[in-house]
Short mmCIF file of C-alpha atoms in Angstrom, two decimals:
data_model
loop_
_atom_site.label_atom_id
_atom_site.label_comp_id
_atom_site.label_asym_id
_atom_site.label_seq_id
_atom_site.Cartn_x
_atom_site.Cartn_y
_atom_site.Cartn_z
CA UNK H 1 0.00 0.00 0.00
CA UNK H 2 0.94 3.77 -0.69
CA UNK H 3 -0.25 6.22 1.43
CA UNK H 4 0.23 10.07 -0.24
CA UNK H 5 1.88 13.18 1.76
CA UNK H 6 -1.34 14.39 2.64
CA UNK H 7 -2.68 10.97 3.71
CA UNK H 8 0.73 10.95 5.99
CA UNK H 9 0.02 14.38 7.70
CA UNK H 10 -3.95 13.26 7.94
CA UNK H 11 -3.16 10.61 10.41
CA UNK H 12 0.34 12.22 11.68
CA UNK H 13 -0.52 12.85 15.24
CA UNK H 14 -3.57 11.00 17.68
CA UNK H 15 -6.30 13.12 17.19
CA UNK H 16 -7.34 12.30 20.88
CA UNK H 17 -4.49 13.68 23.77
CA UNK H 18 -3.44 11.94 26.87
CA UNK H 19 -5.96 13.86 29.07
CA UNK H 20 -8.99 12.09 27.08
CA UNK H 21 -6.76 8.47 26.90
CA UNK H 22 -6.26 8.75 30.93
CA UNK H 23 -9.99 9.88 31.87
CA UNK H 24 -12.76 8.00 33.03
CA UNK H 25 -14.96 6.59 30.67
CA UNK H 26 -18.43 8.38 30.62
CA UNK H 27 -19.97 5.00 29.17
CA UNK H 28 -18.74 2.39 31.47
CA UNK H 29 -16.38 4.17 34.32
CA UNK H 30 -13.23 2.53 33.19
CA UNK H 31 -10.38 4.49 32.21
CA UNK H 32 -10.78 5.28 28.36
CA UNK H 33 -7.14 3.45 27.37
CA UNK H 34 -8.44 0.25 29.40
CA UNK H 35 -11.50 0.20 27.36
CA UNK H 36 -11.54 1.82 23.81
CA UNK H 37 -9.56 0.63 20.98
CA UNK H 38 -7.93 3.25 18.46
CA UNK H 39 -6.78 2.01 14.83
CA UNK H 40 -6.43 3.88 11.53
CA UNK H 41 -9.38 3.24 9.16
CA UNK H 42 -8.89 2.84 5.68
CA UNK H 43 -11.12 3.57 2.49
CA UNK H 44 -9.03 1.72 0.39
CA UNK H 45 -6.58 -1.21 0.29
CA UNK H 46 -4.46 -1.84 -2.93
CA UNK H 47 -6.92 0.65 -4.80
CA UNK H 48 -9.95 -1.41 -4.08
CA UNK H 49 -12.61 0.06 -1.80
CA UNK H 50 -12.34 -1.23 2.07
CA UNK H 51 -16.22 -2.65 2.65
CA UNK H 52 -17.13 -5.36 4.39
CA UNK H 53 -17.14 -8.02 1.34
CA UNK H 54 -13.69 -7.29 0.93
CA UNK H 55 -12.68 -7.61 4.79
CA UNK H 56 -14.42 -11.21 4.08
CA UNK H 57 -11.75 -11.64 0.86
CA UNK H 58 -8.54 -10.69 3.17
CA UNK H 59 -9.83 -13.17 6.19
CA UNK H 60 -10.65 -16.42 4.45
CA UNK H 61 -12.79 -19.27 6.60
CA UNK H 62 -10.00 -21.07 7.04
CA UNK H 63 -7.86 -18.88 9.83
CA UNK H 64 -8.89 -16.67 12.57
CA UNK H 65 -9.69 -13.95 12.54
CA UNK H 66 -13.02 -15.30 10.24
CA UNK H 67 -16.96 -14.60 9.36
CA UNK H 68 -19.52 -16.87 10.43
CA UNK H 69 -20.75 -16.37 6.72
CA UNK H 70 -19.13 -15.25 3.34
CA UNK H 71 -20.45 -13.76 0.33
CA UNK H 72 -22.11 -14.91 -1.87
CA UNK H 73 -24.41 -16.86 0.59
CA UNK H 74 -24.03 -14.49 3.42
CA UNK H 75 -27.61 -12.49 3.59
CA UNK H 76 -25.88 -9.78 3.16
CA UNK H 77 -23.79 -10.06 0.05
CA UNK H 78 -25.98 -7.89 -1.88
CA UNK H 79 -26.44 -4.67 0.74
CA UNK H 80 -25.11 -1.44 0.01
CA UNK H 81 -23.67 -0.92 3.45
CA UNK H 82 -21.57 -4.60 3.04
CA UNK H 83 -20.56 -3.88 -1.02
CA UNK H 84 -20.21 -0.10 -0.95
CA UNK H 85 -19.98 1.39 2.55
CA UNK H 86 -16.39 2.07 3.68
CA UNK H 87 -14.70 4.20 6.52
CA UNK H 88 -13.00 7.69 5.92
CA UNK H 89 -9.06 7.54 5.86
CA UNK H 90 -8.51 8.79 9.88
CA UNK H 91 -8.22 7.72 13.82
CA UNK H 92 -10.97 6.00 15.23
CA UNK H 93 -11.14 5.13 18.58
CA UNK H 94 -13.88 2.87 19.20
CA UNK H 95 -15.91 1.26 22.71
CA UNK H 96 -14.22 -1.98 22.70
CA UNK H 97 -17.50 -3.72 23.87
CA UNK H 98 -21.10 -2.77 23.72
CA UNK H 99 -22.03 -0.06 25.82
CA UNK H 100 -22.92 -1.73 29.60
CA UNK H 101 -26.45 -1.78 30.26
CA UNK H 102 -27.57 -0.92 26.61
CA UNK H 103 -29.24 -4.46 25.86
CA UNK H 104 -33.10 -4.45 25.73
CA UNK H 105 -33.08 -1.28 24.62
CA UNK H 106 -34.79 0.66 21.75
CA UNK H 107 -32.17 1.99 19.50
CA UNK H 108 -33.85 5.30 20.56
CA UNK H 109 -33.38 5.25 24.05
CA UNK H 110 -29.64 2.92 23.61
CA UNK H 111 -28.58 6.46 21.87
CA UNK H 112 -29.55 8.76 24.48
CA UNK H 113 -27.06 6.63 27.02
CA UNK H 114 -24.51 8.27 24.64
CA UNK H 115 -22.87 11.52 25.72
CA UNK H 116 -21.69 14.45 23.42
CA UNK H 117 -18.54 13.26 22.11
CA UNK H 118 -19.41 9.84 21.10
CA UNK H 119 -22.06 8.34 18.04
CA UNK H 120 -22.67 5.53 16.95
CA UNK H 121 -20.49 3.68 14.02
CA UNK H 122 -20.87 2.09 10.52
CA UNK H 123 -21.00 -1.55 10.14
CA UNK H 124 -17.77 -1.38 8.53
CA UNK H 125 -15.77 0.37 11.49
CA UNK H 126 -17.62 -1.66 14.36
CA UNK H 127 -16.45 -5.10 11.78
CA UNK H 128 -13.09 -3.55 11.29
CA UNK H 129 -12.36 -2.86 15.00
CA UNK H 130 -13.67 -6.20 16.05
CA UNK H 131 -11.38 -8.31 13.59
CA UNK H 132 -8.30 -5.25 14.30
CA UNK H 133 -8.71 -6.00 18.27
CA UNK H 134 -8.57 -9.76 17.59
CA UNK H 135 -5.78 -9.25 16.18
CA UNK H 136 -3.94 -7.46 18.50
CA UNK H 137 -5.00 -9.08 21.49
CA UNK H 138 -6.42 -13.00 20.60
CA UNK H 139 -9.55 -11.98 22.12
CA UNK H 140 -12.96 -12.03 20.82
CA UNK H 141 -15.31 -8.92 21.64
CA UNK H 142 -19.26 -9.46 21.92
CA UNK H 143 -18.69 -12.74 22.58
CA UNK H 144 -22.24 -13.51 23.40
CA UNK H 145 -24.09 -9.87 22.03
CA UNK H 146 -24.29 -7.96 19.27
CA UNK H 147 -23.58 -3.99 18.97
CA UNK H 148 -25.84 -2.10 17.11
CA UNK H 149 -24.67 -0.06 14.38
CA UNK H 150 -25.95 3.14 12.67
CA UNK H 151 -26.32 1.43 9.00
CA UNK H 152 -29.63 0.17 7.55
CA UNK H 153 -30.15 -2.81 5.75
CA UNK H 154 -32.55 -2.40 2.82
CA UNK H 155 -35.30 -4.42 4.45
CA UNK H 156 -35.80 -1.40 6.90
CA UNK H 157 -33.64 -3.68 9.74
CA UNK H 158 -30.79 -2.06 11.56
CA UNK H 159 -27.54 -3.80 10.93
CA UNK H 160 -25.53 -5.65 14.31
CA UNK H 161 -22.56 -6.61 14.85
CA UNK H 162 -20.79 -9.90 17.27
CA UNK H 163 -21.63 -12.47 18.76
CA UNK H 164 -18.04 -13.08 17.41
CA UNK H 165 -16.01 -16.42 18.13
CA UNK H 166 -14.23 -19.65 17.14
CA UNK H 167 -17.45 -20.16 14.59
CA UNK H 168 -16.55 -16.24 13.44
CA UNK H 169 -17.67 -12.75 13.30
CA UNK H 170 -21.63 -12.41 12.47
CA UNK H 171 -23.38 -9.36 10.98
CA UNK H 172 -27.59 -9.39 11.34
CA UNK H 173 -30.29 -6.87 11.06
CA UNK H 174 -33.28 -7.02 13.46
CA UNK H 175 -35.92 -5.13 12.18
CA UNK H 176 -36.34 -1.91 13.10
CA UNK H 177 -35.00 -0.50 16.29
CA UNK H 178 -36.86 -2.96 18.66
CA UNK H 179 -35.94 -4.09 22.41
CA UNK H 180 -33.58 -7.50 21.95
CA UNK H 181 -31.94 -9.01 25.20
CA UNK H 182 -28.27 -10.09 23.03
CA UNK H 183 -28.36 -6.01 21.61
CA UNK H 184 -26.60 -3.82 22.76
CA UNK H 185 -25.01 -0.31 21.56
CA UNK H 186 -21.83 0.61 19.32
CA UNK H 187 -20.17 3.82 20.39
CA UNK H 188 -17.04 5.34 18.54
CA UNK H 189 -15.29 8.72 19.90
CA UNK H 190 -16.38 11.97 17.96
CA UNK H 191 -13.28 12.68 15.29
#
């Protein structure tokens, strides 16, 4: 990969300083370092666009990292926010785990348990962060739940993230923004 000048000086310095890193955690009380996970996203690798389909190309079902399903049988295959979506070149520093005490919550009322600085992220950045932390640390996050992500599938169902282990990462859409006891919330830092 080639990354331009400008690209460079983009992601140059941690858009996030040491007195945000070192503070509590307005979500969950821990200290933010302990439980956030920062990572450069990318919009492109080797001049193809970074979606979800292609994360599914570069971690194959036969290694970990994996997905519990691949294109062109996974459901969605064929959505725009799994073929087309992608992250903006930048820092993103991400809730490693579901926001505590956001399952069996309506989307609308799992949002307002987020404060100023945070909102909620794509599929493709909760997906990325969840593979990147794997990664980095052999542990699975959202073992057991799913977070809740901003994107829409085009049945009207709002796309989740997790319940990500040895069988692989899983991405489902419940419909609407309904109360579900495994669903919690996705929260990524303001940029």
């Amino acid at each position: 990969m080639n990354f331009s000048q400008k690209q460079l000086r983009q992601v140059a310095e941690f858009p996030w300083g040491e007195d945000i890193i070192n503070s509590t955690c307005p979500l969950c009380g821990k200290v933010v370092k302990d439980c956030h996970f920062a990572f450069v996203g990318l919009d492109r690798i080797n001049g193809k666009s970074l979606t979800i389909l292609k994360l599914q190309e570069l971690h194959p079902v036969t290694g970990q990292p994996k997905f519990c399903s691949y294109a062109p049988s996974a459901w969605y295959s064929k959505q725009k926010f799994a073929r087309e979506t992608t992250m903006d070149f930048r820092w993103y520093l991400l809730h490693q785990n579901i926001i505590p005490k956001s399952e069996d919550k309506t989307y609308d009322d799992q949002k307002t348990m987020l404060t100023a600085n945070y909102e909620v992220p794509s599929a493709i950045t909760e997906v990325t962060k969840d593979l990147l932390v794997f990664r980095k640390t052999g542990n699975f996050v959202n073992q057991s739940r799913y977070a809740r992500c901003e994107c829409v599938a085009s049945g009207g169902g709002r796309v989740d993230v997790g319940d990500f282990g040895e069988n692989g990462l899983r991405v489902s859409s419940y419909w609407g923004g309904g109360r579900y006891g495994s669903i919690g919330l996705a929260a990524s830092r303001k940029f």
